[in-house]
Coordinates of C-alpha atoms and ligand atoms in Angstrom, one line a residue:
M132 CA -67.0 -102.0 99.1
Q133 CA -63.9 -101.7 99.5
I134 CA -61.7 -99.6 96.9
K135 CA -59.0 -100.4 96.3
N136 CA -58.0 -98.5 93.5
I137 CA -58.0 -94.3 94.4
C138 CA -56.4 -90.9 91.8
C139 CA -57.1 -87.8 92.7
I140 CA -56.8 -85.1 90.6
G141 CA -54.7 -81.9 91.5
A142 CA -50.8 -82.5 93.2
G143 CA -50.7 -79.2 95.2
Y144 CA -50.8 -78.4 98.7
V145 CA -53.6 -80.6 99.7
G146 CA -53.2 -83.3 97.0
G147 CA -50.2 -84.3 97.3
P148 CA -50.0 -84.7 101.0
T149 CA -53.5 -86.1 101.6
M150 CA -52.7 -88.5 99.4
A151 CA -49.3 -89.6 100.6
V152 CA -51.3 -89.4 104.2
I153 CA -53.9 -92.1 102.5
A154 CA -51.3 -94.1 101.3
L155 CA -49.3 -94.6 104.2
K156 CA -52.1 -95.7 106.2
C157 CA -53.6 -97.6 104.2
P158 CA -50.8 -99.8 102.1
D159 CA -53.7 -101.7 99.4
I160 CA -55.0 -99.4 97.9
K161 CA -53.2 -97.9 95.2
V162 CA -53.5 -94.4 95.0
T163 CA -52.5 -92.0 92.1
V164 CA -51.6 -88.2 92.2
V165 CA -52.6 -86.9 88.6
D166 CA -51.7 -83.2 87.2
L167 CA -51.3 -81.8 83.7
N168 CA -48.6 -79.8 85.5
A169 CA -45.6 -82.6 84.2
A170 CA -43.2 -79.8 86.0
R171 CA -44.7 -80.9 89.5
I172 CA -45.6 -84.5 88.4
A173 CA -41.6 -84.7 87.8
A174 CA -41.0 -83.0 91.2
W175 CA -42.5 -84.7 92.9
N176 CA -41.0 -88.0 91.6
G177 CA -37.7 -87.1 92.0
P178 CA -35.1 -86.6 94.9
L179 CA -37.2 -86.2 98.6
E180 CA -35.5 -83.1 99.6
N181 CA -36.8 -80.5 95.9
L182 CA -40.5 -82.1 96.2
P183 CA -42.3 -79.7 95.0
I184 CA -44.0 -78.0 98.4
Y185 CA -42.8 -78.2 101.9
E186 CA -44.2 -79.8 104.4
P187 CA -43.0 -81.3 107.3
G188 CA -42.5 -84.8 108.1
L189 CA -43.7 -84.9 104.0
A190 CA -40.4 -86.4 102.9
E191 CA -40.4 -89.1 105.4
V192 CA -44.1 -90.2 104.3
V193 CA -43.5 -90.1 100.3
E194 CA -40.1 -91.9 101.2
K195 CA -42.4 -94.7 102.7
A196 CA -45.1 -95.1 100.2
R197 CA -44.5 -93.4 96.9
G198 CA -43.1 -96.5 94.2
R199 CA -45.4 -98.9 96.8
N200 CA -48.7 -97.7 96.6
L201 CA -48.5 -94.1 96.1
F202 CA -47.9 -93.2 92.2
F203 CA -48.0 -89.6 90.7
S204 CA -48.6 -89.0 86.5
T205 CA -49.7 -87.0 84.1
E206 CA -51.6 -89.8 83.2
V207 CA -54.9 -88.1 84.6
D208 CA -57.7 -90.5 82.0
K209 CA -55.9 -93.6 82.2
A210 CA -56.0 -93.1 86.7
I211 CA -59.3 -91.6 86.2
D212 CA -60.1 -95.0 84.3
E213 CA -58.8 -97.3 86.7
A214 CA -59.8 -95.6 89.3
E215 CA -63.4 -96.3 91.3
M216 CA -62.9 -93.3 93.4
I217 CA -61.2 -90.4 92.8
F218 CA -60.6 -86.5 94.7
M219 CA -61.3 -83.8 93.0
A220 CA -58.0 -82.0 94.8
V221 CA -58.1 -78.4 92.2
N222 CA -57.3 -74.8 92.4
T223 CA -59.9 -73.1 93.3
P224 CA -59.4 -69.1 93.1
T225 CA -61.1 -66.2 92.9
K226 CA -62.1 -64.7 89.6
T227 CA -60.5 -63.3 87.9
E228 CA -63.0 -62.3 85.4
G229 CA -67.0 -62.8 84.8
E230 CA -69.8 -62.2 86.5
G231 CA -68.9 -62.6 90.0
A232 CA -64.6 -60.8 89.4
G233 CA -62.9 -60.2 92.2
M234 CA -65.6 -61.9 94.9
A235 CA -66.5 -65.6 93.5
A236 CA -65.2 -68.8 93.1
D237 CA -62.7 -69.7 89.8
L238 CA -64.4 -73.1 88.8
R239 CA -63.8 -73.9 85.5
Y240 CA -61.1 -76.1 86.6
V241 CA -63.6 -78.0 88.8
E242 CA -65.6 -78.3 86.0
A243 CA -62.8 -79.0 82.8
C244 CA -62.1 -82.0 85.9
A245 CA -65.5 -83.5 86.0
K246 CA -65.8 -83.5 82.1
N247 CA -62.6 -85.0 81.8
I248 CA -64.2 -87.5 84.0
A249 CA -67.5 -88.0 82.3
S250 CA -65.5 -88.3 79.0
V251 CA -63.3 -90.9 79.9
S252 CA -65.0 -93.7 83.0
K253 CA -66.5 -96.7 81.0
T254 CA -67.1 -97.7 85.0
D255 CA -69.1 -96.3 88.0
K256 CA -67.3 -94.0 90.2
I257 CA -67.6 -92.0 93.2
V258 CA -66.4 -88.7 93.3
I259 CA -66.0 -86.6 96.0
E260 CA -64.9 -82.7 96.8
K261 CA -61.9 -82.3 98.0
S262 CA -61.2 -78.8 96.5
T263 CA -63.4 -76.6 99.1
L264 CA -66.6 -75.1 96.8
P265 CA -69.8 -73.2 97.7
V266 CA -72.5 -75.3 99.0
R267 CA -74.5 -76.7 95.9
T268 CA -71.2 -76.8 94.0
A269 CA -72.5 -80.5 93.7
E270 CA -75.4 -80.2 92.3
K271 CA -73.6 -78.2 89.0
I272 CA -70.9 -81.3 88.7
K273 CA -73.9 -83.6 89.3
E274 CA -75.4 -82.9 85.9
I275 CA -71.6 -82.6 83.8
L276 CA -70.9 -86.3 84.8
D277 CA -74.3 -87.1 84.1
S278 CA -74.5 -85.6 80.9
E279 CA -72.3 -87.6 78.4
G280 CA -75.0 -90.2 78.7
S281 CA -73.1 -93.1 79.5
G282 CA -74.8 -95.0 81.8
V283 CA -72.4 -94.5 84.7
H284 CA -73.4 -94.3 88.1
F285 CA -71.5 -91.2 90.1
E286 CA -71.8 -90.4 93.2
I287 CA -70.4 -87.5 94.3
L288 CA -69.3 -87.0 97.9
S289 CA -67.7 -83.8 100.0
N290 CA -64.9 -84.6 102.0
P291 CA -63.3 -81.1 102.8
E292 CA -60.0 -81.0 103.5
F293 CA -59.3 -78.3 107.3
L294 CA -55.2 -79.5 107.0
A295 CA -53.6 -75.8 107.6
E296 CA -49.8 -75.6 105.8
G297 CA -47.5 -75.6 107.6
T298 CA -48.8 -78.2 110.0
A299 CA -50.2 -80.6 107.5
I300 CA -48.7 -83.9 107.4
Q301 CA -50.2 -83.8 111.6
D302 CA -53.0 -82.4 110.8
L303 CA -54.0 -85.9 108.5
F304 CA -52.5 -87.8 111.4
K305 CA -54.6 -85.9 113.7
S306 CA -57.5 -83.9 112.5
D307 CA -59.8 -83.1 114.5
R308 CA -63.2 -84.0 112.7
V309 CA -63.2 -85.1 109.0
L310 CA -66.4 -83.9 107.6
I311 CA -67.9 -87.2 104.2
G312 CA -71.2 -85.4 102.9
G313 CA -73.4 -87.4 100.9
D314 CA -77.0 -88.0 100.0
E315 CA -79.0 -89.5 101.7
T316 CA -80.3 -91.9 99.3
K317 CA -79.2 -96.0 99.4
S318 CA -76.3 -95.6 96.4
G319 CA -75.6 -92.8 98.2
Q320 CA -74.7 -93.7 102.4
K321 CA -73.2 -96.3 100.4
A322 CA -70.9 -94.6 99.0
V323 CA -70.4 -92.0 102.6
Q324 CA -69.4 -95.2 104.2
A325 CA -66.2 -96.5 102.0
L326 CA -64.9 -93.5 102.3
V327 CA -65.2 -93.2 106.3
D328 CA -64.3 -96.7 105.9
I329 CA -60.3 -95.0 104.7
Y330 CA -60.7 -93.3 106.7
A331 CA -61.4 -95.3 109.7
N332 CA -57.9 -97.3 108.9
W333 CA -56.4 -94.2 111.0
I334 CA -58.6 -91.9 112.4
P335 CA -61.2 -92.6 115.7
K336 CA -64.9 -93.0 114.5
E337 CA -66.4 -90.2 116.2
K338 CA -63.9 -88.0 114.5
I339 CA -65.7 -89.1 111.9
L340 CA -68.3 -86.7 110.6
T341 CA -71.0 -87.0 108.5
T342 CA -73.4 -85.6 106.6
N343 CA -75.4 -84.2 104.0
V344 CA -74.0 -82.3 101.0
W345 CA -74.3 -79.3 101.6
S346 CA -73.8 -78.6 104.6
S347 CA -70.5 -80.8 104.1
E348 CA -69.5 -77.6 101.3
L349 CA -70.4 -75.0 103.6
A350 CA -69.1 -75.7 107.2
K351 CA -65.7 -75.8 105.5
L352 CA -66.6 -71.9 103.7
A353 CA -67.6 -71.4 107.0
S354 CA -64.2 -72.7 109.0
N355 CA -62.5 -71.2 106.9
A356 CA -65.1 -67.4 107.5
M357 CA -64.9 -67.7 111.2
L358 CA -60.8 -68.9 111.7
A359 CA -60.1 -65.4 110.0
Q360 CA -62.7 -63.2 112.3
R361 CA -61.1 -64.4 114.8
I362 CA -57.9 -62.6 113.6
S363 CA -59.4 -59.8 111.7
S364 CA -61.8 -59.2 115.4
I365 CA -58.0 -59.2 117.1
N366 CA -55.9 -57.8 114.4
S367 CA -58.6 -54.6 115.6
L368 CA -58.8 -54.8 118.7
S369 CA -54.6 -54.3 117.8
A370 CA -55.2 -50.3 116.5
L371 CA -57.2 -50.0 119.6
C372 CA -54.2 -51.1 121.6
E373 CA -52.0 -49.3 120.0
K374 CA -53.7 -46.0 121.2
T375 CA -55.0 -46.9 124.6
G376 CA -52.0 -48.1 126.1
A377 CA -53.8 -51.6 126.2
D378 CA -50.7 -54.4 125.8
I379 CA -52.6 -56.8 122.5
E380 CA -51.1 -59.9 124.1
E381 CA -51.9 -59.5 127.3
L382 CA -55.4 -58.6 125.8
S383 CA -55.2 -62.0 123.7
K384 CA -53.6 -64.2 126.5
A385 CA -56.3 -62.6 129.1
I386 CA -59.1 -63.3 126.3
G387 CA -58.6 -66.7 125.4
M388 CA -58.6 -67.6 128.9
D389 CA -61.9 -68.2 128.7
H390 CA -62.8 -71.3 128.4
R391 CA -65.8 -70.6 125.9
I392 CA -63.5 -68.4 123.4
G393 CA -60.4 -70.3 123.6
S394 CA -56.9 -69.6 123.0
K395 CA -55.9 -70.4 119.1
F396 CA -55.9 -68.0 116.3
L397 CA -56.0 -64.5 118.7
K398 CA -52.6 -63.6 118.2
A399 CA -52.8 -59.8 116.3
S400 CA -50.7 -59.8 113.4
V401 CA -49.6 -57.3 110.0
G402 CA -53.1 -59.8 108.2
F403 CA -53.9 -63.2 107.4
G404 CA -52.7 -63.9 104.2
G405 CA -52.3 -68.1 102.4
S406 CA -54.3 -69.1 99.2
C407 CA -57.7 -69.2 101.6
F408 CA -58.8 -67.5 103.7
Q409 CA -59.5 -63.9 101.4
K410 CA -60.4 -66.5 99.2
D411 CA -63.3 -68.4 100.8
V412 CA -64.6 -65.1 103.0
L413 CA -65.7 -63.4 99.6
N414 CA -66.8 -66.7 97.8
L415 CA -69.0 -66.8 101.2
V416 CA -70.2 -62.8 100.6
Y417 CA -71.1 -63.2 96.8
L418 CA -73.1 -66.6 97.9
C419 CA -74.7 -64.2 100.5
R420 CA -75.4 -62.0 97.9
H421 CA -76.5 -64.5 95.4
Y422 CA -79.2 -65.6 98.2
G423 CA -80.1 -61.3 98.5
L424 CA -78.9 -61.7 102.3
E425 CA -77.1 -58.4 101.7
E426 CA -76.3 -57.7 105.8
V427 CA -75.3 -61.3 106.1
A428 CA -72.9 -60.7 103.6
D429 CA -71.8 -57.2 104.6
Y430 CA -71.2 -58.8 107.9
W431 CA -68.1 -61.1 106.8
H432 CA -67.2 -58.6 104.0
Q433 CA -65.7 -57.0 106.7
V434 CA -63.8 -59.3 108.2
I435 CA -61.8 -58.5 104.4
K436 CA -61.4 -55.3 104.6
I437 CA -60.1 -55.0 108.7
N438 CA -57.4 -57.3 107.2
D439 CA -56.9 -54.6 104.3
Y440 CA -55.9 -52.1 106.7
Q441 CA -54.0 -54.7 109.0
K442 CA -51.8 -54.0 106.0
D443 CA -51.6 -50.7 104.9
R444 CA -51.6 -49.4 108.2
F445 CA -48.4 -51.4 108.9
A446 CA -46.3 -50.6 106.2
Q447 CA -48.2 -46.4 107.0
K448 CA -46.6 -47.3 110.4
I449 CA -43.0 -47.2 108.6
I450 CA -43.6 -44.2 106.0
D451 CA -45.3 -42.3 109.0
H452 CA -41.4 -42.8 110.6
F453 CA -39.7 -40.8 107.5
G454 CA -42.5 -38.4 107.3
G455 CA -43.9 -40.0 104.5
D456 CA -41.1 -40.2 101.8
L457 CA -38.7 -43.4 101.8
T458 CA -36.8 -42.1 99.0
G459 CA -33.0 -43.5 98.8
K460 CA -34.1 -45.6 102.2
K461 CA -32.7 -48.8 103.1
I462 CA -35.2 -51.2 104.3
A463 CA -35.3 -55.1 104.9
I464 CA -38.2 -57.3 104.4
L465 CA -37.5 -60.7 106.5
G466 CA -40.4 -63.4 105.5
W467 CA -41.5 -63.2 102.3
A468 CA -44.1 -66.2 102.3
F469 CA -47.6 -66.4 104.1
K470 CA -46.2 -67.8 107.3
A471 CA -43.5 -69.7 108.9
N472 CA -43.0 -73.3 108.0
T473 CA -44.8 -72.8 104.4
N474 CA -42.4 -71.9 100.8
D475 CA -46.5 -70.8 99.7
S476 CA -46.4 -67.1 98.9
R477 CA -50.0 -66.8 98.2
E478 CA -52.3 -63.6 98.8
S479 CA -49.5 -63.0 100.8
P480 CA -49.1 -60.1 103.7
A481 CA -45.6 -60.1 102.7
I482 CA -46.3 -58.6 98.7
Y483 CA -48.9 -55.2 99.8
V484 CA -46.5 -53.9 102.1
A485 CA -43.5 -54.3 100.3
E486 CA -45.1 -52.6 97.3
K487 CA -46.6 -50.2 99.3
L488 CA -43.3 -49.1 101.0
F489 CA -41.7 -49.7 97.6
K490 CA -44.0 -47.0 95.2
A491 CA -43.2 -44.9 98.2
G492 CA -39.6 -44.3 97.7
A493 CA -37.8 -46.8 99.5
F494 CA -35.3 -49.7 98.1
L495 CA -35.6 -53.5 99.4
E496 CA -34.0 -56.3 100.7
I497 CA -35.7 -59.3 101.1
Y498 CA -35.8 -62.8 103.1
D499 CA -37.6 -65.5 103.4
P500 CA -35.5 -69.1 104.0
M501 CA -38.3 -71.0 102.0
V502 CA -38.9 -69.1 98.7
S503 CA -37.0 -68.6 96.3
K504 CA -35.2 -65.4 93.7
E505 CA -37.7 -66.6 91.5
S506 CA -41.3 -66.9 93.1
I507 CA -40.5 -63.6 94.8
F508 CA -40.1 -61.5 91.6
R509 CA -42.9 -63.7 90.0
D510 CA -45.5 -62.7 93.0
I511 CA -44.0 -58.8 92.8
D512 CA -44.4 -59.5 88.4
F513 CA -47.9 -61.3 89.6
Y514 CA -49.3 -59.1 92.1
W515 CA -47.7 -55.5 91.8
E516 CA -49.8 -53.0 90.1
A517 CA -47.9 -51.6 86.8
S518 CA -44.7 -53.8 88.4
G519 CA -43.6 -53.3 83.9
T520 CA -42.9 -49.2 84.6
E521 CA -39.4 -49.3 86.2
D522 CA -36.5 -51.9 86.3
L523 CA -37.5 -53.6 89.8
K524 CA -34.4 -54.8 90.2
S525 CA -31.6 -52.3 90.9
R526 CA -34.1 -51.1 93.5
I527 CA -35.7 -53.9 95.1
S528 CA -32.6 -57.5 96.4
V529 CA -32.6 -60.3 97.9
L530 CA -31.4 -62.0 100.0
Y531 CA -30.5 -65.7 100.7
P532 CA -29.0 -67.2 103.0
V533 CA -29.1 -65.9 106.8
N534 CA -26.2 -64.6 106.8
E535 CA -25.2 -62.6 104.2
L536 CA -28.6 -60.5 105.9
D537 CA -26.9 -57.5 107.5
L538 CA -29.1 -55.0 109.6
S539 CA -27.2 -52.2 108.8
N540 CA -29.9 -50.1 107.4
D541 CA -32.6 -47.8 108.2
A542 CA -35.8 -49.7 109.0
T543 CA -36.8 -53.9 109.4
A544 CA -39.3 -54.6 109.0
I545 CA -41.0 -58.7 110.5
L546 CA -43.9 -60.3 108.6
T547 CA -44.0 -63.9 109.6
E548 CA -42.9 -65.7 112.4
C549 CA -39.8 -67.1 111.6
E550 CA -37.6 -69.5 114.2
A551 CA -35.1 -68.1 112.0
F552 CA -35.1 -63.9 112.9
K553 CA -35.2 -64.5 116.5
S554 CA -31.4 -64.9 116.7
L555 CA -30.8 -61.9 114.5
D556 CA -28.5 -58.5 116.1
F557 CA -31.2 -55.9 115.0
S558 CA -28.9 -53.6 117.0
N559 CA -28.2 -51.6 114.1
T560 CA -31.7 -51.2 112.0
I561 CA -35.4 -50.0 113.3
V562 CA -37.4 -52.8 113.9
F563 CA -41.6 -53.2 112.9
D564 CA -42.8 -56.1 114.2
G565 CA -45.4 -57.5 112.5
R566 CA -45.9 -60.4 114.5
G567 CA -45.5 -59.6 117.6
I568 CA -42.3 -62.0 118.2
L569 CA -39.5 -59.2 119.3
S570 CA -39.8 -57.9 122.5
S571 CA -38.2 -54.3 121.6
S572 CA -38.5 -52.6 118.6
I573 CA -39.7 -49.2 118.0
Y574 CA -43.2 -51.0 116.5
S575 CA -44.8 -54.2 117.5
I576 CA -48.0 -54.6 116.6
G577 CA -50.3 -54.3 119.2
K578 CA -48.6 -52.0 121.5
G579 CA -48.5 -48.3 122.2
Ligands
LIG175 P1 -52.9 -76.1 94.3 O1 -53.1 -75.0 93.0 O2 -51.3 -76.3 94.8 O3 -53.0 -77.7 93.5 C1 -53.5 -77.2 92.4 C2 -53.1 -79.0 91.3 O4 -54.6 -78.8 90.2 C3 -52.2 -77.6 90.1 O5 -51.3 -78.2 90.4 C4 -53.3 -77.7 88.8 O6 -52.0 -78.4 88.4 C5 -53.9 -78.6 89.1 N1 -54.8 -79.0 87.8 C6 -55.8 -77.6 87.5 N2 -56.7 -78.6 86.6 C7 -56.3 -79.2 86.5 C8 -56.8 -80.4 85.3 N3 -58.2 -80.8 84.9 N4 -56.3 -81.8 86.2 C9 -55.3 -81.5 86.6 N5 -55.0 -80.5 87.4 C10 -55.5 -79.6 87.2 O7 -53.6 -76.0 94.6 P2 -54.6 -76.7 96.5 O8 -53.6 -75.4 97.7 O9 -53.9 -77.8 96.9 O10 -55.8 -75.9 97.1 C11 -56.6 -77.2 96.6 C12 -57.9 -76.4 96.7 O11 -57.8 -77.6 98.3 C13 -58.6 -76.0 96.3 O12 -60.7 -75.2 96.9 C14 -58.0 -74.6 98.2 O13 -59.1 -73.8 98.4 C15 -58.7 -76.8 98.8 N6 -57.6 -76.3 100.5 C16 -56.8 -75.7 100.5 C17 -55.5 -75.6 102.1 C18 -54.0 -75.2 101.5 O14 -54.1 -75.6 103.2 N7 -53.6 -74.8 100.0 C19 -56.4 -76.5 102.1 C20 -58.0 -76.6 102.2 C21 -58.2 -76.6 101.5
LIG176 C1 -56.2 -72.2 106.6 C2 -56.5 -72.7 108.0 O1 -56.0 -72.6 109.2 C3 -56.9 -74.0 107.2 O2 -58.3 -75.4 108.1 C4 -57.7 -74.3 106.2 O3 -57.9 -76.3 106.1 C5 -57.1 -73.9 104.7 O4 -56.7 -72.3 105.4 P1 -53.3 -72.0 105.8 O5 -53.9 -70.6 105.7 O6 -53.0 -72.9 105.7 O7 -55.4 -72.6 107.1 O8 -52.8 -71.3 107.4 P2 -52.9 -70.8 109.1 O9 -52.8 -71.2 110.5 O10 -54.9 -70.8 109.3 O11 -53.1 -68.9 108.8 C6 -53.5 -68.5 107.9 C7 -53.3 -67.0 107.8 O12 -53.6 -66.2 108.9 C8 -52.0 -66.8 108.3 O13 -51.4 -65.5 107.2 C9 -50.9 -67.0 109.6 O14 -50.6 -65.9 109.9 C10 -52.4 -66.4 109.8 N1 -53.1 -66.3 111.6 C11 -53.0 -67.3 112.1 C12 -53.0 -65.2 112.3 O15 -52.2 -63.4 111.8 N2 -53.1 -64.9 113.7 C13 -53.3 -66.1 114.5 O16 -53.5 -66.1 115.4 C14 -53.3 -66.9 113.0

């Protein structure tokens, strides 16, 4: 079966770049990315320098494919109706209320997509889980899709996305693997092959891995959990380094040179952030508890606990340095996004560290070359507890551009590995380095 028309529901960090690359590599396939968020779609259709997300190389890909075979639209029903293959790339955040609140994935957006597809479709479709989902979600999606009883046949595949933000385009061009899970039935295998054929336009065949649906769904959660676990492992050791005089960078290098362990994801930090690791590990913990696997759940939960400990430990170091009270102290926060080279600040450690410093009385000057003042204040309103009790703006300023930064203050906290920070003048400040990027600072994570 040769696919000619693809629809992707969700024009976010995954849907946008992933579909742009499919459109670039498959010029004969029409790819329409739809979203209910009209402002986001308008930005995808607007000037290349203002695309709704920042990713190195993304604008170039969009420039080549947009208007040729790549389209962004709010006409969700029309795109579903016309497509033979539909990707669901909507958000699956941690639930905030109801059963499983604070742990389980909120599937309401995925379920809404499935209902939409069920009600609009008049011809057979291949429906693809691109969002990260709990194992066995395909069962629930199938139930929803088949509930209309319209006689339309839906084949569900799992095709989780492994891109990391900041390197999304490179990750999509040269994926370590593309994972496709499908039913072992004849129609299931036909659908798998249709998707394999699309990726085979640029991904070597040996890197396209096909499995059953449940393995594919679970492999995504497990991959993120393993990556997060490595970071929590090294971060836990950074605390021991600080007590013993061992140096975390030397330790990481020594450990990583063992080819069985490998050197990646062993960089100590103020903690991992981003929209995926915490949400996916919590979801894994929830699933384990659901299946009565308490020991397994406790094991994975510890990854999150160490991450919280690390963020808290870093902020406390600064507070302790000033005798437990930051009243009147001026502190610069360098880096608001969850890592360098992205404008995404979801679950960023900076949000937690800044809140703790603010509550200890500090005046904060926040700087991130990628994140706007509006986004920073939106995060503060959203994430901080009881942020409405005080006029925050009287003790928080957001600076831009970098040459406005005057680091003649009481302290500076470095929270991302942004290149621009390395050349700043730190001679009139006390640096707390949460990313181990400066050679001289009063406190550097994992250095005694
Ligand atoms: P996102 O919030 O950036 O984008 C999701 C988009 O879906 C939003 O624009 C939203 O308006 C839209 N949407 C929600 N419900 C809709 C509906 N019913 N109809 C139309 N549009 C709808 O999310 P994201 O970061 O792209 O993540 C999407 C999924 O991919 C999540 O499951 C996430 O875990 C997974 N994932 C994310 C990353 C990443 O780096 N961000 C990497 C791999 C996997
Ligand atoms: C992650 C996964 O890497 C990706 O495969 C998945 O599809 C989505 O989730 P992402 O969250 O975009 O990607 O970025 P990643 O590079 O994994 O970084 C996550 C966090 O871990 C960041 O806060 C980063 O600074 C931190 N990190 C990463 C460390 O603290 N130390 C490391 O050694 C590596």
